[in-house]
Amino acid sequence: MKGKVVWKEGMAFTAKLDGFDIIIDADEKVGGKNLGPMPKGLTLISLAGCTGMDVISILKKMRVEVDSFEVSTDGSLADEHPKKFNTIKTTYRFTGNDISSEKVKKAVSLSEERYCGVSATLQPAVELISEIIINGEIID
Amino acid sequence: MKGKVVWKEGMAFTAKLDGFDIIIDADEKVGGKNLGPMPKGLTLISLAGCTGMDVISILKKMRVEVDSFEVSTDGSLADEHPKKFNTIKTTYRFTGNDISSEKVKKAVSLSEERYCGVSATLQPAVELISEIIINGEIID
């Protein structure tokens, strides 16, 4: 599995992945021009996308239908350099009629414990916590 | 620092980061439609972009000018689930006249050891190795 970033100008790079191009840049505060997202946050998207795809595909196999589904990942960084992720909270939000909270909990734990390679990569360094919300209600 | 992915259809999600949208999807082999890059590789781009921005900004401070600069990250995954990254090799490639290999080595090691929060996040789980190539020559 390969990725590449090619310097454009200033702090901007073209990221190349799976045949797609994504412009990344730094914020204006650190000399960028804000032409694209900053690179550190891509780790959050990588985690959210990885577990999100696991969960939607497991739910499909379980014949659980959802109207909407989103995964937020909220990271807190170390105060000192290197500013690594200390904690990432993953929130799984679903809406729909007749969503079994037991099946959703099972799908999320299968992703977190068994399938999501990004979670497994981050685990030793980052405290990973998660929450499930179905139709606005937090599920324990 | 926050990221979010919003389910579109099938395995495709819209990733939202720093005010930008990126479509991510799975490969056709696993039920996606290949509408965008796969999420796991975003970890590689996150690392390449983080260290790339460190290095280009440190070189600017050192008054080292380069014609071109790219950072490739090549990851190998575990064979079994969860398919975490076992090793990531980062290759820094520069072209230009009059590039001091000592200054480049210094800039890369400052990023790897001090500044890059993504390296520091991955370090405990992943063997991180790196290589510097200036005008086609590997620098020891």
PDB file of C-alpha atoms in Angstrom:
ATOM      1  CA  MET A   1       0.000   0.000   0.000  1.00  0.00           C
ATOM      2  CA  LYS A   2       1.548   3.269  -1.169  1.00  0.00           C
ATOM      3  CA  GLY A   3       0.937   6.956  -0.779  1.00  0.00           C
ATOM      4  CA  LYS A   4       2.874   9.966  -2.001  1.00  0.00           C
ATOM      5  CA  VAL A   5       2.868  13.728  -1.560  1.00  0.00           C
ATOM      6  CA  VAL A   6       4.429  16.000  -4.177  1.00  0.00           C
ATOM      7  CA  TRP A   7       5.439  19.519  -3.182  1.00  0.00           C
ATOM      8  CA  LYS A   8       3.601  22.273  -5.102  1.00  0.00           C
ATOM      9  CA  GLU A   9       4.578  25.597  -3.510  1.00  0.00           C
ATOM     10  CA  GLY A  10       4.799  27.076  -0.026  1.00  0.00           C
ATOM     11  CA  MET A  11       3.418  24.421   2.288  1.00  0.00           C
ATOM     12  CA  ALA A  12       1.027  22.905  -0.294  1.00  0.00           C
ATOM     13  CA  PHE A  13       1.433  19.363  -1.604  1.00  0.00           C
ATOM     14  CA  THR A  14      -0.552  17.171  -3.976  1.00  0.00           C
ATOM     15  CA  ALA A  15      -1.264  13.893  -2.220  1.00  0.00           C
ATOM     16  CA  LYS A  16      -1.587  10.896  -4.536  1.00  0.00           C
ATOM     17  CA  LEU A  17      -3.460   7.841  -3.328  1.00  0.00           C
ATOM     18  CA  ASP A  18      -5.214   5.017  -5.194  1.00  0.00           C
ATOM     19  CA  GLY A  19      -5.161   7.086  -8.410  1.00  0.00           C
ATOM     20  CA  PHE A  20      -6.803  10.135  -6.801  1.00  0.00           C
ATOM     21  CA  ASP A  21      -5.236  13.538  -6.068  1.00  0.00           C
ATOM     22  CA  ILE A  22      -5.939  15.522  -2.889  1.00  0.00           C
ATOM     23  CA  ILE A  23      -4.424  18.957  -2.276  1.00  0.00           C
ATOM     24  CA  ILE A  24      -3.186  19.343   1.291  1.00  0.00           C
ATOM     25  CA  ASP A  25      -1.883  22.546   2.812  1.00  0.00           C
ATOM     26  CA  ALA A  26      -1.075  24.235   6.086  1.00  0.00           C
ATOM     27  CA  ASP A  27      -3.116  26.884   7.772  1.00  0.00           C
ATOM     28  CA  GLU A  28      -2.252  30.538   7.157  1.00  0.00           C
ATOM     29  CA  LYS A  29      -0.966  30.760  10.768  1.00  0.00           C
ATOM     30  CA  VAL A  30       1.909  28.443   9.899  1.00  0.00           C
ATOM     31  CA  GLY A  31       2.752  29.766   6.463  1.00  0.00           C
ATOM     32  CA  GLY A  32       0.238  27.891   4.316  1.00  0.00           C
ATOM     33  CA  LYS A  33      -2.546  29.207   2.101  1.00  0.00           C
ATOM     34  CA  ASN A  34      -5.305  26.887   3.312  1.00  0.00           C
ATOM     35  CA  LEU A  35      -5.682  25.322  -0.167  1.00  0.00           C
ATOM     36  CA  GLY A  36      -6.721  21.983   1.329  1.00  0.00           C
ATOM     37  CA  PRO A  37      -7.004  20.067   4.578  1.00  0.00           C
ATOM     38  CA  MET A  38      -4.015  19.776   6.889  1.00  0.00           C
ATOM     39  CA  PRO A  39      -2.242  16.433   6.952  1.00  0.00           C
ATOM     40  CA  LYS A  40      -2.581  15.507  10.613  1.00  0.00           C
ATOM     41  CA  GLY A  41      -6.375  15.422  10.426  1.00  0.00           C
ATOM     42  CA  LEU A  42      -6.179  12.831   7.638  1.00  0.00           C
ATOM     43  CA  THR A  43      -5.352  10.332  10.393  1.00  0.00           C
ATOM     44  CA  LEU A  44      -8.770  11.103  11.920  1.00  0.00           C
ATOM     45  CA  ILE A  45     -10.498  10.621   8.544  1.00  0.00           C
ATOM     46  CA  SER A  46      -8.542   7.428   7.965  1.00  0.00           C
ATOM     47  CA  LEU A  47      -9.849   6.024  11.262  1.00  0.00           C
ATOM     48  CA  ALA A  48     -13.429   7.274  10.732  1.00  0.00           C
ATOM     49  CA  GLY A  49     -13.561   5.933   7.169  1.00  0.00           C
ATOM     50  CA  CYS A  50     -12.033   2.575   8.061  1.00  0.00           C
ATOM     51  CA  THR A  51     -14.412   1.834  10.914  1.00  0.00           C
ATOM     52  CA  GLY A  52     -17.359   3.445   9.058  1.00  0.00           C
ATOM     53  CA  MET A  53     -16.903   1.098   6.075  1.00  0.00           C
ATOM     54  CA  ASP A  54     -16.586  -1.910   8.399  1.00  0.00           C
ATOM     55  CA  VAL A  55     -19.771  -0.977  10.247  1.00  0.00           C
ATOM     56  CA  ILE A  56     -21.915  -0.233   7.183  1.00  0.00           C
ATOM     57  CA  SER A  57     -20.860  -3.482   5.538  1.00  0.00           C
ATOM     58  CA  ILE A  58     -21.450  -5.565   8.698  1.00  0.00           C
ATOM     59  CA  LEU A  59     -24.887  -3.957   9.161  1.00  0.00           C
ATOM     60  CA  LYS A  60     -25.743  -4.769   5.548  1.00  0.00           C
ATOM     61  CA  LYS A  61     -24.894  -8.430   6.208  1.00  0.00           C
ATOM     62  CA  MET A  62     -27.091  -8.260   9.336  1.00  0.00           C
ATOM     63  CA  ARG A  63     -29.912  -6.750   7.209  1.00  0.00           C
ATOM     64  CA  VAL A  64     -30.013  -3.622   9.346  1.00  0.00           C
ATOM     65  CA  GLU A  65     -31.128  -0.645   7.240  1.00  0.00           C
ATOM     66  CA  VAL A  66     -30.223   2.898   8.227  1.00  0.00           C
ATOM     67  CA  ASP A  67     -31.424   6.223   6.830  1.00  0.00           C
ATOM     68  CA  SER A  68     -28.261   8.095   7.733  1.00  0.00           C
ATOM     69  CA  PHE A  69     -24.921   7.199   9.250  1.00  0.00           C
ATOM     70  CA  GLU A  70     -21.914   9.296  10.138  1.00  0.00           C
ATOM     71  CA  VAL A  71     -18.738   8.760  12.108  1.00  0.00           C
ATOM     72  CA  SER A  72     -16.985  11.680  13.835  1.00  0.00           C
ATOM     73  CA  THR A  73     -13.477  11.407  15.207  1.00  0.00           C
ATOM     74  CA  ASP A  74     -12.414  14.040  17.695  1.00  0.00           C
ATOM     75  CA  GLY A  75      -8.737  13.991  18.614  1.00  0.00           C
ATOM     76  CA  SER A  76      -6.831  15.680  21.391  1.00  0.00           C
ATOM     77  CA  LEU A  77      -3.157  16.391  20.861  1.00  0.00           C
ATOM     78  CA  ALA A  78      -0.164  16.500  23.172  1.00  0.00           C
ATOM     79  CA  ASP A  79       0.756  20.017  24.299  1.00  0.00           C
ATOM     80  CA  GLU A  80       4.439  19.605  23.526  1.00  0.00           C
ATOM     81  CA  HIS A  81       6.260  18.574  20.330  1.00  0.00           C
ATOM     82  CA  PRO A  82       5.839  16.071  18.839  1.00  0.00           C
ATOM     83  CA  LYS A  83       2.117  16.815  19.054  1.00  0.00           C
ATOM     84  CA  LYS A  84       0.882  13.233  18.833  1.00  0.00           C
ATOM     85  CA  PHE A  85      -2.726  12.198  19.308  1.00  0.00           C
ATOM     86  CA  ASN A  86      -3.312  11.383  22.972  1.00  0.00           C
ATOM     87  CA  THR A  87      -7.013  10.518  22.745  1.00  0.00           C
ATOM     88  CA  ILE A  88      -9.461  10.020  19.887  1.00  0.00           C
ATOM     89  CA  LYS A  89     -13.180   9.810  20.555  1.00  0.00           C
ATOM     90  CA  THR A  90     -15.168   8.121  17.791  1.00  0.00           C
ATOM     91  CA  THR A  91     -18.906   8.854  17.657  1.00  0.00           C
ATOM     92  CA  TYR A  92     -21.144   6.665  15.483  1.00  0.00           C
ATOM     93  CA  ARG A  93     -24.456   8.410  14.678  1.00  0.00           C
ATOM     94  CA  PHE A  94     -27.366   6.611  13.034  1.00  0.00           C
ATOM     95  CA  THR A  95     -30.896   7.556  12.132  1.00  0.00           C
ATOM     96  CA  GLY A  96     -33.623   5.274  10.876  1.00  0.00           C
ATOM     97  CA  ASN A  97     -36.672   3.305  11.951  1.00  0.00           C
ATOM     98  CA  ASP A  98     -36.246  -0.085  13.505  1.00  0.00           C
ATOM     99  CA  ILE A  99     -32.471   0.019  14.108  1.00  0.00           C
ATOM    100  CA  SER A 100     -31.479  -2.723  16.541  1.00  0.00           C
ATOM    101  CA  SER A 101     -29.106  -1.220  19.102  1.00  0.00           C
ATOM    102  CA  GLU A 102     -27.760  -4.698  19.880  1.00  0.00           C
ATOM    103  CA  LYS A 103     -26.814  -5.293  16.255  1.00  0.00           C
ATOM    104  CA  VAL A 104     -25.253  -1.837  15.967  1.00  0.00           C
ATOM    105  CA  LYS A 105     -23.197  -2.442  19.136  1.00  0.00           C
ATOM    106  CA  LYS A 106     -22.074  -5.794  17.743  1.00  0.00           C
ATOM    107  CA  ALA A 107     -21.074  -4.227  14.392  1.00  0.00           C
ATOM    108  CA  VAL A 108     -19.099  -1.456  16.108  1.00  0.00           C
ATOM    109  CA  SER A 109     -17.281  -3.843  18.425  1.00  0.00           C
ATOM    110  CA  LEU A 110     -16.435  -6.200  15.534  1.00  0.00           C
ATOM    111  CA  SER A 111     -14.845  -3.249  13.723  1.00  0.00           C
ATOM    112  CA  GLU A 112     -13.016  -1.926  16.768  1.00  0.00           C
ATOM    113  CA  GLU A 113     -11.726  -5.249  18.021  1.00  0.00           C
ATOM    114  CA  ARG A 114     -11.331  -7.348  14.925  1.00  0.00           C
ATOM    115  CA  TYR A 115     -11.402  -5.624  11.538  1.00  0.00           C
ATOM    116  CA  CYS A 116     -10.275  -2.014  11.612  1.00  0.00           C
ATOM    117  CA  GLY A 117      -6.579  -1.929  10.784  1.00  0.00           C
ATOM    118  CA  VAL A 118      -6.364   1.799  11.508  1.00  0.00           C
ATOM    119  CA  SER A 119      -7.695   1.358  15.073  1.00  0.00           C
ATOM    120  CA  ALA A 120      -5.194  -1.462  15.591  1.00  0.00           C
ATOM    121  CA  THR A 121      -2.374   0.753  14.285  1.00  0.00           C
ATOM    122  CA  LEU A 122      -3.286   3.661  16.583  1.00  0.00           C
ATOM    123  CA  GLN A 123      -4.177   1.629  19.652  1.00  0.00           C
ATOM    124  CA  PRO A 124      -0.804   1.430  21.416  1.00  0.00           C
ATOM    125  CA  ALA A 125      -0.239   5.197  21.286  1.00  0.00           C
ATOM    126  CA  VAL A 126      -3.738   6.614  21.507  1.00  0.00           C
ATOM    127  CA  GLU A 127      -6.562   6.197  23.976  1.00  0.00           C
ATOM    128  CA  LEU A 128      -9.471   5.233  21.715  1.00  0.00           C
ATOM    129  CA  ILE A 129     -12.945   5.769  23.103  1.00  0.00           C
ATOM    130  CA  SER A 130     -16.273   5.495  21.343  1.00  0.00           C
ATOM    131  CA  GLU A 131     -19.940   6.300  21.596  1.00  0.00           C
ATOM    132  CA  ILE A 132     -23.003   5.180  19.637  1.00  0.00           C
ATOM    133  CA  ILE A 133     -25.987   7.491  19.080  1.00  0.00           C
ATOM    134  CA  ILE A 134     -29.167   6.158  17.438  1.00  0.00           C
ATOM    135  CA  ASN A 135     -31.898   8.694  16.585  1.00  0.00           C
ATOM    136  CA  GLY A 136     -30.343  11.185  19.015  1.00  0.00           C
ATOM    137  CA  GLU A 137     -30.076   8.760  21.944  1.00  0.00           C
ATOM    138  CA  ILE A 138     -26.780   7.618  23.404  1.00  0.00           C
ATOM    139  CA  ILE A 139     -26.643   3.811  23.553  1.00  0.00           C
ATOM    140  CA  ASP A 140     -24.825   2.220  26.507  1.00  0.00           C
TER     141      ASP A 140
ATOM    142  CA  MET B   1      -9.049  18.527  16.021  1.00  0.00           C
ATOM    143  CA  LYS B   2     -12.080  16.963  14.348  1.00  0.00           C
ATOM    144  CA  GLY B   3     -12.882  14.852  11.328  1.00  0.00           C
ATOM    145  CA  LYS B   4     -16.104  13.312  10.109  1.00  0.00           C
ATOM    146  CA  VAL B   5     -17.283  10.895   7.450  1.00  0.00           C
ATOM    147  CA  VAL B   6     -20.881  10.936   6.228  1.00  0.00           C
ATOM    148  CA  TRP B   7     -22.262   7.857   4.492  1.00  0.00           C
ATOM    149  CA  LYS B   8     -23.369   8.431   0.880  1.00  0.00           C
ATOM    150  CA  GLU B   9     -24.273   5.045  -0.577  1.00  0.00           C
ATOM    151  CA  GLY B  10     -22.757   1.572  -0.779  1.00  0.00           C
ATOM    152  CA  MET B  11     -19.312   1.905   0.770  1.00  0.00           C
ATOM    153  CA  ALA B  12     -18.818   5.574  -0.220  1.00  0.00           C
ATOM    154  CA  PHE B  13     -18.567   8.344   2.378  1.00  0.00           C
ATOM    155  CA  THR B  14     -17.941  12.088   2.184  1.00  0.00           C
ATOM    156  CA  ALA B  15     -15.055  12.904   4.516  1.00  0.00           C
ATOM    157  CA  LYS B  16     -15.186  16.401   6.005  1.00  0.00           C
ATOM    158  CA  LEU B  17     -11.981  17.945   7.278  1.00  0.00           C
ATOM    159  CA  ASP B  18     -10.933  21.571   7.828  1.00  0.00           C
ATOM    160  CA  GLY B  19     -13.848  22.755   5.662  1.00  0.00           C
ATOM    161  CA  PHE B  20     -12.925  20.517   2.715  1.00  0.00           C
ATOM    162  CA  ASP B  21     -14.795  17.466   1.379  1.00  0.00           C
ATOM    163  CA  ILE B  22     -13.061  14.314   0.170  1.00  0.00           C
ATOM    164  CA  ILE B  23     -15.001  11.350  -1.243  1.00  0.00           C
ATOM    165  CA  ILE B  24     -13.650   8.040   0.034  1.00  0.00           C
ATOM    166  CA  ASP B  25     -14.771   4.628  -1.147  1.00  0.00           C
ATOM    167  CA  ALA B  26     -13.834   0.978  -1.165  1.00  0.00           C
ATOM    168  CA  ASP B  27     -12.441  -0.941  -4.061  1.00  0.00           C
ATOM    169  CA  GLU B  28     -14.816  -2.870  -6.328  1.00  0.00           C
ATOM    170  CA  LYS B  29     -13.410  -6.122  -4.883  1.00  0.00           C
ATOM    171  CA  VAL B  30     -14.957  -5.325  -1.503  1.00  0.00           C
ATOM    172  CA  GLY B  31     -18.259  -3.870  -2.696  1.00  0.00           C
ATOM    173  CA  GLY B  32     -17.264  -0.272  -3.382  1.00  0.00           C
ATOM    174  CA  LYS B  33     -17.392   1.681  -6.635  1.00  0.00           C
ATOM    175  CA  ASN B  34     -13.902   3.175  -6.433  1.00  0.00           C
ATOM    176  CA  LEU B  35     -15.287   6.748  -6.272  1.00  0.00           C
ATOM    177  CA  GLY B  36     -12.337   7.917  -4.171  1.00  0.00           C
ATOM    178  CA  PRO B  37      -9.297   6.712  -2.268  1.00  0.00           C
ATOM    179  CA  MET B  38      -9.652   4.016   0.391  1.00  0.00           C
ATOM    180  CA  PRO B  39      -9.482   5.156   4.003  1.00  0.00           C
ATOM    181  CA  LYS B  40      -6.541   3.112   5.232  1.00  0.00           C
ATOM    182  CA  GLY B  41      -4.133   4.785   2.802  1.00  0.00           C
ATOM    183  CA  LEU B  42      -5.057   8.189   4.234  1.00  0.00           C
ATOM    184  CA  THR B  43      -2.849   7.241   7.191  1.00  0.00           C
ATOM    185  CA  LEU B  44       0.086   7.030   4.747  1.00  0.00           C
ATOM    186  CA  ILE B  45      -0.767  10.440   3.256  1.00  0.00           C
ATOM    187  CA  SER B  46      -1.179  11.888   6.736  1.00  0.00           C
ATOM    188  CA  LEU B  47       2.347  10.757   7.621  1.00  0.00           C
ATOM    189  CA  ALA B  48       3.878  11.844   4.288  1.00  0.00           C
ATOM    190  CA  GLY B  49       2.202  15.256   4.429  1.00  0.00           C
ATOM    191  CA  CYS B  50       3.066  15.886   8.069  1.00  0.00           C
ATOM    192  CA  THR B  51       6.761  15.122   7.675  1.00  0.00           C
ATOM    193  CA  GLY B  52       6.866  16.737   4.198  1.00  0.00           C
ATOM    194  CA  MET B  53       5.562  20.054   5.568  1.00  0.00           C
ATOM    195  CA  ASP B  54       8.016  19.896   8.475  1.00  0.00           C
ATOM    196  CA  VAL B  55      10.949  19.262   6.136  1.00  0.00           C
ATOM    197  CA  ILE B  56      10.091  21.925   3.540  1.00  0.00           C
ATOM    198  CA  SER B  57       9.599  24.533   6.260  1.00  0.00           C
ATOM    199  CA  ILE B  58      12.842  23.616   8.083  1.00  0.00           C
ATOM    200  CA  LEU B  59      14.771  23.710   4.775  1.00  0.00           C
ATOM    201  CA  LYS B  60      13.320  27.142   4.032  1.00  0.00           C
ATOM    202  CA  LYS B  61      14.628  28.374   7.405  1.00  0.00           C
ATOM    203  CA  MET B  62      18.027  26.837   6.541  1.00  0.00           C
ATOM    204  CA  ARG B  63      17.896  28.644   3.165  1.00  0.00           C
ATOM    205  CA  VAL B  64      18.146  25.383   1.259  1.00  0.00           C
ATOM    206  CA  GLU B  65      16.350  25.688  -2.097  1.00  0.00           C
ATOM    207  CA  VAL B  66      15.024  22.653  -3.891  1.00  0.00           C
ATOM    208  CA  ASP B  67      13.587  22.280  -7.402  1.00  0.00           C
ATOM    209  CA  SER B  68      11.379  19.355  -6.537  1.00  0.00           C
ATOM    210  CA  PHE B  69      10.501  17.437  -3.401  1.00  0.00           C
ATOM    211  CA  GLU B  70       8.283  14.454  -2.795  1.00  0.00           C
ATOM    212  CA  VAL B  71       7.675  12.071   0.065  1.00  0.00           C
ATOM    213  CA  SER B  72       6.509   8.505  -0.566  1.00  0.00           C
ATOM    214  CA  THR B  73       5.190   6.279   2.189  1.00  0.00           C
ATOM    215  CA  ASP B  74       5.076   2.576   1.484  1.00  0.00           C
ATOM    216  CA  GLY B  75       3.274   0.501   4.086  1.00  0.00           C
ATOM    217  CA  SER B  76       3.151  -3.225   4.673  1.00  0.00           C
ATOM    218  CA  LEU B  77       0.111  -4.662   6.418  1.00  0.00           C
ATOM    219  CA  ALA B  78      -0.395  -7.590   8.764  1.00  0.00           C
ATOM    220  CA  ASP B  79      -1.640 -10.735   7.001  1.00  0.00           C
ATOM    221  CA  GLU B  80      -4.407 -11.379   9.524  1.00  0.00           C
ATOM    222  CA  HIS B  81      -7.264  -9.163  10.773  1.00  0.00           C
ATOM    223  CA  PRO B  82      -6.970  -6.500  12.037  1.00  0.00           C
ATOM    224  CA  LYS B  83      -4.670  -5.628   9.127  1.00  0.00           C
ATOM    225  CA  LYS B  84      -2.618  -2.982  10.896  1.00  0.00           C
ATOM    226  CA  PHE B  85       0.460  -1.355   9.429  1.00  0.00           C
ATOM    227  CA  ASN B  86       3.534  -3.355  10.443  1.00  0.00           C
ATOM    228  CA  THR B  87       6.147  -1.263   8.631  1.00  0.00           C
ATOM    229  CA  ILE B  88       6.101   2.068   6.806  1.00  0.00           C
ATOM    230  CA  LYS B  89       9.063   3.142   4.707  1.00  0.00           C
ATOM    231  CA  THR B  90       9.243   6.881   4.067  1.00  0.00           C
ATOM    232  CA  THR B  91      11.325   8.020   1.093  1.00  0.00           C
ATOM    233  CA  TYR B  92      12.259  11.699   0.776  1.00  0.00           C
ATOM    234  CA  ARG B  93      13.226  12.597  -2.815  1.00  0.00           C
ATOM    235  CA  PHE B  94      14.778  15.942  -3.728  1.00  0.00           C
ATOM    236  CA  THR B  95      16.158  17.451  -6.903  1.00  0.00           C
ATOM    237  CA  GLY B  96      18.045  20.696  -7.237  1.00  0.00           C
ATOM    238  CA  ASN B  97      21.503  22.185  -7.542  1.00  0.00           C
ATOM    239  CA  ASP B  98      23.548  22.768  -4.472  1.00  0.00           C
ATOM    240  CA  ILE B  99      21.425  20.809  -1.976  1.00  0.00           C
ATOM    241  CA  SER B 100      23.396  20.167   1.199  1.00  0.00           C
ATOM    242  CA  SER B 101      22.907  16.532   2.185  1.00  0.00           C
ATOM    243  CA  GLU B 102      23.884  17.372   5.762  1.00  0.00           C
ATOM    244  CA  LYS B 103      21.147  20.003   6.035  1.00  0.00           C
ATOM    245  CA  VAL B 104      18.586  17.677   4.459  1.00  0.00           C
ATOM    246  CA  LYS B 105      19.525  14.898   6.900  1.00  0.00           C
ATOM    247  CA  LYS B 106      19.178  17.344   9.781  1.00  0.00           C
ATOM    248  CA  ALA B 107      15.757  18.551   8.568  1.00  0.00           C
ATOM    249  CA  VAL B 108      14.474  14.977   8.173  1.00  0.00           C
ATOM    250  CA  SER B 109      15.709  13.903  11.596  1.00  0.00           C
ATOM    251  CA  LEU B 110      14.193  17.007  13.247  1.00  0.00           C
ATOM    252  CA  SER B 111      10.841  16.071  11.722  1.00  0.00           C
ATOM    253  CA  GLU B 112      11.096  12.387  12.598  1.00  0.00           C
ATOM    254  CA  GLU B 113      12.355  12.827  16.131  1.00  0.00           C
ATOM    255  CA  ARG B 114      10.902  16.124  17.259  1.00  0.00           C
ATOM    256  CA  TYR B 115       8.102  17.658  15.224  1.00  0.00           C
ATOM    257  CA  CYS B 116       5.987  15.159  13.318  1.00  0.00           C
ATOM    258  CA  GLY B 117       2.996  14.273  15.474  1.00  0.00           C
ATOM    259  CA  VAL B 118       1.861  11.583  13.032  1.00  0.00           C
ATOM    260  CA  SER B 119       5.213   9.730  13.274  1.00  0.00           C
ATOM    261  CA  ALA B 120       5.003   9.952  17.063  1.00  0.00           C
ATOM    262  CA  THR B 121       1.447   8.576  16.971  1.00  0.00           C
ATOM    263  CA  LEU B 122       2.384   5.628  14.739  1.00  0.00           C
ATOM    264  CA  GLN B 123       5.757   4.851  16.315  1.00  0.00           C
ATOM    265  CA  PRO B 124       4.747   2.353  19.021  1.00  0.00           C
ATOM    266  CA  ALA B 125       2.828   0.129  16.588  1.00  0.00           C
ATOM    267  CA  VAL B 126       4.722   0.542  13.342  1.00  0.00           C
ATOM    268  CA  GLU B 127       8.335   0.066  12.359  1.00  0.00           C
ATOM    269  CA  LEU B 128       9.148   3.402  10.700  1.00  0.00           C
ATOM    270  CA  ILE B 129      12.115   3.443   8.367  1.00  0.00           C
ATOM    271  CA  SER B 130      13.278   6.171   6.050  1.00  0.00           C
ATOM    272  CA  GLU B 131      15.532   6.952   3.139  1.00  0.00           C
ATOM    273  CA  ILE B 132      16.740  10.203   1.564  1.00  0.00           C
ATOM    274  CA  ILE B 133      17.435  10.483  -2.171  1.00  0.00           C
ATOM    275  CA  ILE B 134      18.994  13.658  -3.610  1.00  0.00           C
ATOM    276  CA  ASN B 135      19.232  13.929  -7.408  1.00  0.00           C
ATOM    277  CA  GLY B 136      18.811  10.154  -7.709  1.00  0.00           C
ATOM    278  CA  GLU B 137      21.484   9.253  -5.147  1.00  0.00           C
ATOM    279  CA  ILE B 138      20.702   7.556  -1.855  1.00  0.00           C
ATOM    280  CA  ILE B 139      22.190   9.512   1.041  1.00  0.00           C
ATOM    281  CA  ASP B 140      23.532   7.522   4.003  1.00  0.00           C
TER     282      ASP B 140
END
